[in-house]
Amino acid sequence: MMGLLLYCGLLISAVFLARNYLGRRTWEALLLGSILTCCEGVLMVLALGSMARLTPRAVTAAVLALTIVQGLVALFHQREELPVMGGGLRSTVVPPAFWLAAAVLAAALGVRLALAWLTPSDSWDGLSYHLPIVFRWLRQGNLSLAGWPTFHRYLAYNGELLCAWLALLDGGRLETAKLGQVAALPLMLSAGAVLGRRLAGAVWALPCGIGALAVPLVLVQAGIPYVDLVYGAAFAACAACAVVYDRTGRLEFLAAFAAAFGLALGAKSTAYLQAPLIVLPLWTLWARRDLRTQAFVAFLPLSLLVLAVGGATYLRNWLEHANPVFPFEFKAAGWTLFNGPLSPSELLVEVEQWFVSSPLEWLWYPFRERFRGAVCYGTEHGFGPLFAACWAVFPLAAWSAWKSRNRAAIFCAGLVPMTLAAFFLLQPTREPRYVLFLPVLVLAPACLALRRLRGPARSAACWSWSAGVVFSCLGGLGWLGGEKDYREAWAWARAEGEIAAPAFYKARFNSLGQAWAALNERLETGDVVAVNYSELLLPWAGMPPRAQVHVVGHQAGTLPDSLYGELPQEWMNLLDSLRVRYFGLWEPRWYPGQDAFEAGCIERFPARFKLLGRWEGGMGKTALYEIVPRP
């Protein structure tokens, strides 16, 4: 909890700095402050990690120092002509319907984050690599991922950096890292509000902001250690800064555009999705000659800012492998520009079938959001009824933007087809969560179309919008209520005041959770655990994590320095060299025979393996062994 309080203190000081020093009003000050705070967190962890000084004391001291400095600068640069903070909100006649929707959203977020805080770390990708990577950083005090078993060690990791930052601010508690995406919530809220205000007027700032934040997928992901919310919020913030720069020509918004672009670039290795964002700044400079000299002088510093905030992994891959997107090869027009051991086409492309049976169905997917045949929301999808309504009228909203001859409005509406074209042409795996910025881009032009309404039609539109926000919030919370494991967890929390991780994982992962619980009872700090499968790694380290986990294969991997033994004796010698005490053997239900080689090795050396338990269930077959030391 202390980590979140320190983060809030830094955010507040950054917002007041943007308001007082730069003279921006409420929503734009929140936007600039949110971008600055996220960039400070990323750069702080990068700098301390490069010096092997990634400790709670160092990070806390840096945050306190920044908070004090920003607060003092804001204090001594107060502008008398600006109203008090939030005065712009009070002076704007906001329909009561929107305040009601905002109150429901605040309550929904409170419930979601409270349950996330009480519940052990969850989500497939979070337990597989997001949190294990953060745990390794916290344990070793630097950012090295040498020997990591999967290709994720080479990908952009700003999301993980923010998770590690919050954990270090909380004394190094890994449990706090699961709330790393909370840092993106003010970013998403302010980006939506700024777009609504600049396109449709001050009245539509609040509804567009809460509409962006009330997306069910945003509510769900706010409490799990994914990175899609960080990417989507940074994308939306980048678009908002581009719009404000177009309207004002203020250099600080061009700098904020570069910083937000870097945040998104460093959160996911999908630069092709955000490439269309540069269209509006270029269009602005083409139309406004008075800004060209200023932008030309700032080009190099802002390019360095983008690289500093989001280019660390790309630069490292370039220096080590002459390929910024290593380990993937990169082709264009049939030419191989960068060589790599993996092709993007080798990724799990069939996940698209979980949502639609053909790519054309994405056009009407918002009206019936399905996952594996069931109509529901979840960690991978769920844009909600408000998005569906705005999606239905998006062609009309885009036409209104075009008729207005407003560069910013045309840009926002045009971003939708441009990013979707990149999504369908270049994205190897297609899930709604990868375009979590899309609701903001659809809601803002809808606000532009709705602002023309007057009288009863306007009132009906306001109440309908608020109803969409409320139902979206209920849909996000409904996912929690629809999951049997979360209902049981909530009952445990009410009865006992806490949710025990072993019991939660037993309920959620059945046979695999039973193996984790059995291991947790025996595990001591500093033990070494080996497993045969690279998914869901974190619970193998204990609850709370306290052991080192290795993935030991039986054939050479496509990545450098992978751990494997092709022959039984080589495999056994490798376990001994790693000083492995426990071995977890997992045969996933969806990959029968995954454990065949390891099971044969165990039969080959029966005296070296002591069986601690076998379990079978929906996750497949799991066995836990204690390795007897070599005589």
PDB file of C-alpha atoms in Angstrom, residues 17-250:
ATOM      1  CA  LEU A  17       3.807  21.270 -11.714  1.00  0.00           C
ATOM      2  CA  ALA A  18       2.035  21.094 -15.084  1.00  0.00           C
ATOM      3  CA  ARG A  19      -0.717  23.394 -13.850  1.00  0.00           C
ATOM      4  CA  ASN A  20       1.385  26.067 -12.153  1.00  0.00           C
ATOM      5  CA  TYR A  21       4.626  26.030 -14.129  1.00  0.00           C
ATOM      6  CA  LEU A  22       3.138  25.376 -17.569  1.00  0.00           C
ATOM      7  CA  GLY A  23      -0.190  27.096 -16.975  1.00  0.00           C
ATOM      8  CA  ARG A  24      -2.437  24.207 -18.025  1.00  0.00           C
ATOM      9  CA  ARG A  25      -5.961  23.621 -16.750  1.00  0.00           C
ATOM     10  CA  THR A  26      -7.293  20.563 -14.959  1.00  0.00           C
ATOM     11  CA  TRP A  27      -7.555  17.846 -17.613  1.00  0.00           C
ATOM     12  CA  GLU A  28      -4.453  18.862 -19.549  1.00  0.00           C
ATOM     13  CA  ALA A  29      -2.476  19.195 -16.310  1.00  0.00           C
ATOM     14  CA  LEU A  30      -3.571  15.675 -15.355  1.00  0.00           C
ATOM     15  CA  LEU A  31      -2.549  14.411 -18.793  1.00  0.00           C
ATOM     16  CA  LEU A  32       0.920  15.986 -18.627  1.00  0.00           C
ATOM     17  CA  GLY A  33       1.384  14.957 -14.994  1.00  0.00           C
ATOM     18  CA  SER A  34       0.413  11.344 -15.709  1.00  0.00           C
ATOM     19  CA  ILE A  35       2.818  11.113 -18.638  1.00  0.00           C
ATOM     20  CA  LEU A  36       5.618  12.668 -16.584  1.00  0.00           C
ATOM     21  CA  THR A  37       5.036  10.313 -13.645  1.00  0.00           C
ATOM     22  CA  CYS A  38       5.069   7.170 -15.796  1.00  0.00           C
ATOM     23  CA  CYS A  39       8.214   8.333 -17.602  1.00  0.00           C
ATOM     24  CA  GLU A  40       9.910   9.060 -14.284  1.00  0.00           C
ATOM     25  CA  GLY A  41       9.094   5.563 -13.048  1.00  0.00           C
ATOM     26  CA  VAL A  42      10.416   3.905 -16.205  1.00  0.00           C
ATOM     27  CA  LEU A  43      13.613   5.970 -16.363  1.00  0.00           C
ATOM     28  CA  MET A  44      14.222   5.547 -12.640  1.00  0.00           C
ATOM     29  CA  VAL A  45      14.158   1.748 -12.805  1.00  0.00           C
ATOM     30  CA  LEU A  46      16.235   1.731 -16.007  1.00  0.00           C
ATOM     31  CA  ALA A  47      18.904   3.970 -14.474  1.00  0.00           C
ATOM     32  CA  LEU A  48      19.142   2.179 -11.128  1.00  0.00           C
ATOM     33  CA  GLY A  49      18.984  -1.230 -12.812  1.00  0.00           C
ATOM     34  CA  SER A  50      21.877  -0.353 -15.121  1.00  0.00           C
ATOM     35  CA  MET A  51      23.938   0.519 -12.017  1.00  0.00           C
ATOM     36  CA  ALA A  52      22.847  -2.660 -10.166  1.00  0.00           C
ATOM     37  CA  ARG A  53      21.271  -0.413  -7.508  1.00  0.00           C
ATOM     38  CA  LEU A  54      17.688  -1.578  -7.936  1.00  0.00           C
ATOM     39  CA  THR A  55      16.739  -1.549  -4.247  1.00  0.00           C
ATOM     40  CA  PRO A  56      13.666  -0.304  -2.367  1.00  0.00           C
ATOM     41  CA  ARG A  57      15.719   2.283  -0.508  1.00  0.00           C
ATOM     42  CA  ALA A  58      17.205   3.801  -3.676  1.00  0.00           C
ATOM     43  CA  VAL A  59      13.869   3.945  -5.518  1.00  0.00           C
ATOM     44  CA  THR A  60      11.999   5.378  -2.537  1.00  0.00           C
ATOM     45  CA  ALA A  61      14.652   8.052  -2.017  1.00  0.00           C
ATOM     46  CA  ALA A  62      14.492   9.017  -5.700  1.00  0.00           C
ATOM     47  CA  VAL A  63      10.684   9.285  -5.639  1.00  0.00           C
ATOM     48  CA  LEU A  64      10.669  11.376  -2.470  1.00  0.00           C
ATOM     49  CA  ALA A  65      13.311  13.701  -3.915  1.00  0.00           C
ATOM     50  CA  LEU A  66      11.364  14.132  -7.163  1.00  0.00           C
ATOM     51  CA  THR A  67       8.119  14.733  -5.287  1.00  0.00           C
ATOM     52  CA  ILE A  68       9.713  17.460  -3.177  1.00  0.00           C
ATOM     53  CA  VAL A  69      11.421  19.141  -6.137  1.00  0.00           C
ATOM     54  CA  GLN A  70       8.270  19.106  -8.281  1.00  0.00           C
ATOM     55  CA  GLY A  71       6.175  20.359  -5.394  1.00  0.00           C
ATOM     56  CA  LEU A  72       8.547  23.242  -4.676  1.00  0.00           C
ATOM     57  CA  VAL A  73       8.714  24.267  -8.336  1.00  0.00           C
ATOM     58  CA  ALA A  74       4.911  24.193  -8.532  1.00  0.00           C
ATOM     59  CA  LEU A  75       4.632  26.173  -5.296  1.00  0.00           C
ATOM     60  CA  PHE A  76       6.928  28.972  -6.451  1.00  0.00           C
ATOM     61  CA  HIS A  77       5.408  29.245  -9.933  1.00  0.00           C
ATOM     62  CA  GLN A  78       1.757  29.759  -9.101  1.00  0.00           C
ATOM     63  CA  ARG A  79      -0.208  31.693 -11.712  1.00  0.00           C
ATOM     64  CA  GLU A  80      -2.841  34.039 -10.376  1.00  0.00           C
ATOM     65  CA  GLU A  81      -4.813  34.015 -13.617  1.00  0.00           C
ATOM     66  CA  LEU A  82      -5.588  30.293 -13.276  1.00  0.00           C
ATOM     67  CA  PRO A  83      -8.590  29.179 -11.216  1.00  0.00           C
ATOM     68  CA  VAL A  84      -8.151  26.745  -8.352  1.00  0.00           C
ATOM     69  CA  MET A  85      -7.585  23.112  -9.301  1.00  0.00           C
ATOM     70  CA  GLY A  86     -10.834  21.681 -10.633  1.00  0.00           C
ATOM     71  CA  GLY A  87     -12.394  25.086 -11.097  1.00  0.00           C
ATOM     72  CA  GLY A  88     -12.852  24.377 -14.783  1.00  0.00           C
ATOM     73  CA  LEU A  89     -14.927  21.328 -13.910  1.00  0.00           C
ATOM     74  CA  ARG A  90     -17.150  23.271 -11.532  1.00  0.00           C
ATOM     75  CA  SER A  91     -17.613  26.204 -13.891  1.00  0.00           C
ATOM     76  CA  THR A  92     -18.739  23.919 -16.719  1.00  0.00           C
ATOM     77  CA  VAL A  93     -22.391  22.924 -16.699  1.00  0.00           C
ATOM     78  CA  VAL A  94     -22.002  19.145 -16.686  1.00  0.00           C
ATOM     79  CA  PRO A  95     -25.331  17.274 -16.878  1.00  0.00           C
ATOM     80  CA  PRO A  96     -26.170  15.366 -13.654  1.00  0.00           C
ATOM     81  CA  ALA A  97     -26.278  12.107 -15.602  1.00  0.00           C
ATOM     82  CA  PHE A  98     -22.518  12.260 -16.111  1.00  0.00           C
ATOM     83  CA  TRP A  99     -21.796  12.856 -12.426  1.00  0.00           C
ATOM     84  CA  LEU A 100     -23.933   9.822 -11.568  1.00  0.00           C
ATOM     85  CA  ALA A 101     -21.974   7.718 -14.065  1.00  0.00           C
ATOM     86  CA  ALA A 102     -18.689   9.028 -12.637  1.00  0.00           C
ATOM     87  CA  ALA A 103     -19.763   8.000  -9.126  1.00  0.00           C
ATOM     88  CA  VAL A 104     -20.650   4.486 -10.315  1.00  0.00           C
ATOM     89  CA  LEU A 105     -17.297   4.222 -12.095  1.00  0.00           C
ATOM     90  CA  ALA A 106     -15.415   5.304  -8.962  1.00  0.00           C
ATOM     91  CA  ALA A 107     -17.248   2.678  -6.905  1.00  0.00           C
ATOM     92  CA  ALA A 108     -16.587  -0.023  -9.513  1.00  0.00           C
ATOM     93  CA  LEU A 109     -12.885   0.816  -9.611  1.00  0.00           C
ATOM     94  CA  GLY A 110     -12.751   0.724  -5.828  1.00  0.00           C
ATOM     95  CA  VAL A 111     -14.320  -2.734  -5.698  1.00  0.00           C
ATOM     96  CA  ARG A 112     -12.079  -4.019  -8.488  1.00  0.00           C
ATOM     97  CA  LEU A 113      -8.849  -2.778  -6.928  1.00  0.00           C
ATOM     98  CA  ALA A 114      -9.851  -3.919  -3.437  1.00  0.00           C
ATOM     99  CA  LEU A 115     -10.453  -7.462  -4.658  1.00  0.00           C
ATOM    100  CA  ALA A 116      -7.221  -7.366  -6.675  1.00  0.00           C
ATOM    101  CA  TRP A 117      -5.329  -6.308  -3.558  1.00  0.00           C
ATOM    102  CA  LEU A 118      -6.827  -9.143  -1.497  1.00  0.00           C
ATOM    103  CA  THR A 119      -6.473 -11.800  -4.206  1.00  0.00           C
ATOM    104  CA  PRO A 120      -3.127 -13.500  -4.966  1.00  0.00           C
ATOM    105  CA  SER A 121      -1.488 -12.571  -8.261  1.00  0.00           C
ATOM    106  CA  ASP A 122      -3.541 -13.956 -11.118  1.00  0.00           C
ATOM    107  CA  SER A 123      -3.733 -14.124 -14.942  1.00  0.00           C
ATOM    108  CA  TRP A 124      -1.991 -16.530 -17.284  1.00  0.00           C
ATOM    109  CA  ASP A 125       0.597 -14.224 -18.823  1.00  0.00           C
ATOM    110  CA  GLY A 126       1.152 -12.480 -15.501  1.00  0.00           C
ATOM    111  CA  LEU A 127       2.131 -15.733 -13.780  1.00  0.00           C
ATOM    112  CA  SER A 128       4.024 -17.008 -16.832  1.00  0.00           C
ATOM    113  CA  TYR A 129       6.422 -14.148 -17.532  1.00  0.00           C
ATOM    114  CA  HIS A 130       5.310 -10.634 -16.478  1.00  0.00           C
ATOM    115  CA  LEU A 131       5.658 -11.218 -12.729  1.00  0.00           C
ATOM    116  CA  PRO A 132       8.463 -13.821 -12.925  1.00  0.00           C
ATOM    117  CA  ILE A 133      10.561 -11.251 -14.809  1.00  0.00           C
ATOM    118  CA  VAL A 134       9.811  -8.631 -12.138  1.00  0.00           C
ATOM    119  CA  PHE A 135      10.627 -11.139  -9.373  1.00  0.00           C
ATOM    120  CA  ARG A 136      13.994 -11.848 -10.958  1.00  0.00           C
ATOM    121  CA  TRP A 137      14.798  -8.134 -11.176  1.00  0.00           C
ATOM    122  CA  LEU A 138      13.869  -7.602  -7.538  1.00  0.00           C
ATOM    123  CA  ARG A 139      15.906 -10.603  -6.411  1.00  0.00           C
ATOM    124  CA  GLN A 140      19.121  -9.740  -8.263  1.00  0.00           C
ATOM    125  CA  GLY A 141      18.969  -5.923  -8.133  1.00  0.00           C
ATOM    126  CA  ASN A 142      19.488  -5.371 -11.867  1.00  0.00           C
ATOM    127  CA  LEU A 143      17.648  -5.865 -15.153  1.00  0.00           C
ATOM    128  CA  SER A 144      19.596  -8.804 -16.564  1.00  0.00           C
ATOM    129  CA  LEU A 145      17.477 -11.572 -18.105  1.00  0.00           C
ATOM    130  CA  ALA A 146      20.336 -13.771 -19.282  1.00  0.00           C
ATOM    131  CA  GLY A 147      19.189 -17.358 -19.690  1.00  0.00           C
ATOM    132  CA  TRP A 148      15.474 -16.539 -19.590  1.00  0.00           C
ATOM    133  CA  PRO A 149      13.723 -19.497 -21.264  1.00  0.00           C
ATOM    134  CA  THR A 150      11.285 -17.637 -23.548  1.00  0.00           C
ATOM    135  CA  PHE A 151      11.500 -14.900 -26.185  1.00  0.00           C
ATOM    136  CA  HIS A 152       9.873 -12.402 -23.819  1.00  0.00           C
ATOM    137  CA  ARG A 153      13.306 -11.465 -22.473  1.00  0.00           C
ATOM    138  CA  TYR A 154      13.922  -9.548 -25.722  1.00  0.00           C
ATOM    139  CA  LEU A 155      10.596  -7.728 -25.916  1.00  0.00           C
ATOM    140  CA  ALA A 156       9.729  -4.210 -24.783  1.00  0.00           C
ATOM    141  CA  TYR A 157       9.155  -4.161 -21.028  1.00  0.00           C
ATOM    142  CA  ASN A 158       7.941  -0.732 -19.878  1.00  0.00           C
ATOM    143  CA  GLY A 159       4.917  -2.432 -18.333  1.00  0.00           C
ATOM    144  CA  GLU A 160       7.153  -4.693 -16.254  1.00  0.00           C
ATOM    145  CA  LEU A 161       9.307  -1.692 -15.305  1.00  0.00           C
ATOM    146  CA  LEU A 162       6.248   0.072 -13.874  1.00  0.00           C
ATOM    147  CA  CYS A 163       5.281  -3.094 -11.979  1.00  0.00           C
ATOM    148  CA  ALA A 164       8.800  -3.358 -10.543  1.00  0.00           C
ATOM    149  CA  TRP A 165       8.739   0.350  -9.668  1.00  0.00           C
ATOM    150  CA  LEU A 166       5.572   0.031  -7.566  1.00  0.00           C
ATOM    151  CA  ALA A 167       6.896  -3.135  -5.904  1.00  0.00           C
ATOM    152  CA  LEU A 168      10.164  -1.411  -4.963  1.00  0.00           C
ATOM    153  CA  LEU A 169       8.231   1.563  -3.573  1.00  0.00           C
ATOM    154  CA  ASP A 170       6.432  -0.929  -1.320  1.00  0.00           C
ATOM    155  CA  GLY A 171       9.639  -2.332   0.132  1.00  0.00           C
ATOM    156  CA  GLY A 172      10.173  -4.905  -2.602  1.00  0.00           C
ATOM    157  CA  ARG A 173       6.826  -6.699  -2.096  1.00  0.00           C
ATOM    158  CA  LEU A 174       6.092  -8.585  -5.293  1.00  0.00           C
ATOM    159  CA  GLU A 175       2.386  -8.626  -4.447  1.00  0.00           C
ATOM    160  CA  THR A 176       2.236  -4.885  -5.167  1.00  0.00           C
ATOM    161  CA  ALA A 177       3.582  -5.475  -8.686  1.00  0.00           C
ATOM    162  CA  LYS A 178       0.261  -7.018  -9.730  1.00  0.00           C
ATOM    163  CA  LEU A 179      -1.214  -3.494  -9.555  1.00  0.00           C
ATOM    164  CA  GLY A 180       1.387  -2.007 -11.892  1.00  0.00           C
ATOM    165  CA  GLN A 181      -1.248  -1.056 -14.470  1.00  0.00           C
ATOM    166  CA  VAL A 182      -2.927   1.253 -11.957  1.00  0.00           C
ATOM    167  CA  ALA A 183      -0.376   3.849 -13.091  1.00  0.00           C
ATOM    168  CA  ALA A 184      -2.113   3.859 -16.488  1.00  0.00           C
ATOM    169  CA  LEU A 185      -5.578   4.732 -15.139  1.00  0.00           C
ATOM    170  CA  PRO A 186      -5.005   8.521 -14.773  1.00  0.00           C
ATOM    171  CA  LEU A 187      -3.371   8.429 -18.196  1.00  0.00           C
ATOM    172  CA  MET A 188      -6.424   6.818 -19.821  1.00  0.00           C
ATOM    173  CA  LEU A 189      -8.888   9.071 -17.976  1.00  0.00           C
ATOM    174  CA  SER A 190      -7.108  12.310 -18.850  1.00  0.00           C
ATOM    175  CA  ALA A 191      -6.475  11.282 -22.466  1.00  0.00           C
ATOM    176  CA  GLY A 192     -10.171  10.594 -23.007  1.00  0.00           C
ATOM    177  CA  ALA A 193     -11.172  13.817 -21.269  1.00  0.00           C
ATOM    178  CA  VAL A 194      -8.739  15.968 -23.256  1.00  0.00           C
ATOM    179  CA  LEU A 195      -9.884  14.445 -26.548  1.00  0.00           C
ATOM    180  CA  GLY A 196     -13.528  14.991 -25.593  1.00  0.00           C
ATOM    181  CA  ARG A 197     -12.888  18.589 -24.578  1.00  0.00           C
ATOM    182  CA  ARG A 198     -10.819  19.522 -27.612  1.00  0.00           C
ATOM    183  CA  LEU A 199     -13.188  17.892 -30.099  1.00  0.00           C
ATOM    184  CA  ALA A 200     -16.605  18.515 -28.568  1.00  0.00           C
ATOM    185  CA  GLY A 201     -16.233  21.177 -25.882  1.00  0.00           C
ATOM    186  CA  ALA A 202     -15.810  21.282 -22.114  1.00  0.00           C
ATOM    187  CA  VAL A 203     -19.155  19.588 -21.402  1.00  0.00           C
ATOM    188  CA  TRP A 204     -17.978  16.398 -23.105  1.00  0.00           C
ATOM    189  CA  ALA A 205     -14.607  16.158 -21.341  1.00  0.00           C
ATOM    190  CA  LEU A 206     -15.893  14.246 -18.313  1.00  0.00           C
ATOM    191  CA  PRO A 207     -18.150  11.801 -20.220  1.00  0.00           C
ATOM    192  CA  CYS A 208     -15.422  10.955 -22.719  1.00  0.00           C
ATOM    193  CA  GLY A 209     -12.909  10.442 -19.908  1.00  0.00           C
ATOM    194  CA  ILE A 210     -15.117   8.179 -17.817  1.00  0.00           C
ATOM    195  CA  GLY A 211     -16.270   6.385 -20.970  1.00  0.00           C
ATOM    196  CA  ALA A 212     -12.662   5.486 -21.752  1.00  0.00           C
ATOM    197  CA  LEU A 213     -12.060   4.296 -18.195  1.00  0.00           C
ATOM    198  CA  ALA A 214     -15.331   2.343 -17.865  1.00  0.00           C
ATOM    199  CA  VAL A 215     -14.470  -0.096 -20.667  1.00  0.00           C
ATOM    200  CA  PRO A 216     -14.911  -3.549 -19.042  1.00  0.00           C
ATOM    201  CA  LEU A 217     -11.511  -4.705 -20.270  1.00  0.00           C
ATOM    202  CA  VAL A 218      -9.899  -1.671 -18.596  1.00  0.00           C
ATOM    203  CA  LEU A 219     -11.612  -2.489 -15.290  1.00  0.00           C
ATOM    204  CA  VAL A 220     -10.570  -6.131 -15.496  1.00  0.00           C
ATOM    205  CA  GLN A 221      -6.961  -5.423 -16.442  1.00  0.00           C
ATOM    206  CA  ALA A 222      -6.552  -2.730 -13.771  1.00  0.00           C
ATOM    207  CA  GLY A 223      -6.097  -5.533 -11.247  1.00  0.00           C
ATOM    208  CA  ILE A 224      -3.909  -7.991 -13.152  1.00  0.00           C
ATOM    209  CA  PRO A 225      -0.235  -7.813 -14.207  1.00  0.00           C
ATOM    210  CA  TYR A 226      -0.714  -7.461 -17.971  1.00  0.00           C
ATOM    211  CA  VAL A 227       0.655  -4.561 -20.051  1.00  0.00           C
ATOM    212  CA  ASP A 228      -2.193  -3.909 -22.516  1.00  0.00           C
ATOM    213  CA  LEU A 229      -3.678  -1.140 -20.377  1.00  0.00           C
ATOM    214  CA  VAL A 230      -0.306   0.623 -20.159  1.00  0.00           C
ATOM    215  CA  TYR A 231       0.068   0.432 -23.933  1.00  0.00           C
ATOM    216  CA  GLY A 232      -3.507   1.515 -24.650  1.00  0.00           C
ATOM    217  CA  ALA A 233      -3.329   4.450 -22.229  1.00  0.00           C
ATOM    218  CA  ALA A 234       0.023   5.628 -23.609  1.00  0.00           C
ATOM    219  CA  PHE A 235      -1.387   5.400 -27.157  1.00  0.00           C
ATOM    220  CA  ALA A 236      -4.458   7.430 -26.176  1.00  0.00           C
ATOM    221  CA  ALA A 237      -2.297   9.989 -24.358  1.00  0.00           C
ATOM    222  CA  CYS A 238      -0.128  10.320 -27.447  1.00  0.00           C
ATOM    223  CA  ALA A 239      -3.197  11.048 -29.580  1.00  0.00           C
ATOM    224  CA  ALA A 240      -4.463  13.589 -27.041  1.00  0.00           C
ATOM    225  CA  CYS A 241      -1.116  15.419 -26.967  1.00  0.00           C
ATOM    226  CA  ALA A 242      -1.083  15.539 -30.770  1.00  0.00           C
ATOM    227  CA  VAL A 243      -4.550  17.122 -30.762  1.00  0.00           C
ATOM    228  CA  VAL A 244      -3.602  19.759 -28.168  1.00  0.00           C
ATOM    229  CA  TYR A 245      -0.383  20.551 -30.032  1.00  0.00           C
ATOM    230  CA  ASP A 246      -2.398  21.042 -33.206  1.00  0.00           C
ATOM    231  CA  ARG A 247      -4.719  23.471 -31.403  1.00  0.00           C
ATOM    232  CA  THR A 248      -2.158  25.405 -29.327  1.00  0.00           C
ATOM    233  CA  GLY A 249       1.258  24.933 -30.929  1.00  0.00           C
ATOM    234  CA  ARG A 250       2.719  24.640 -27.403  1.00  0.00           C
TER     235      ARG A 250
END
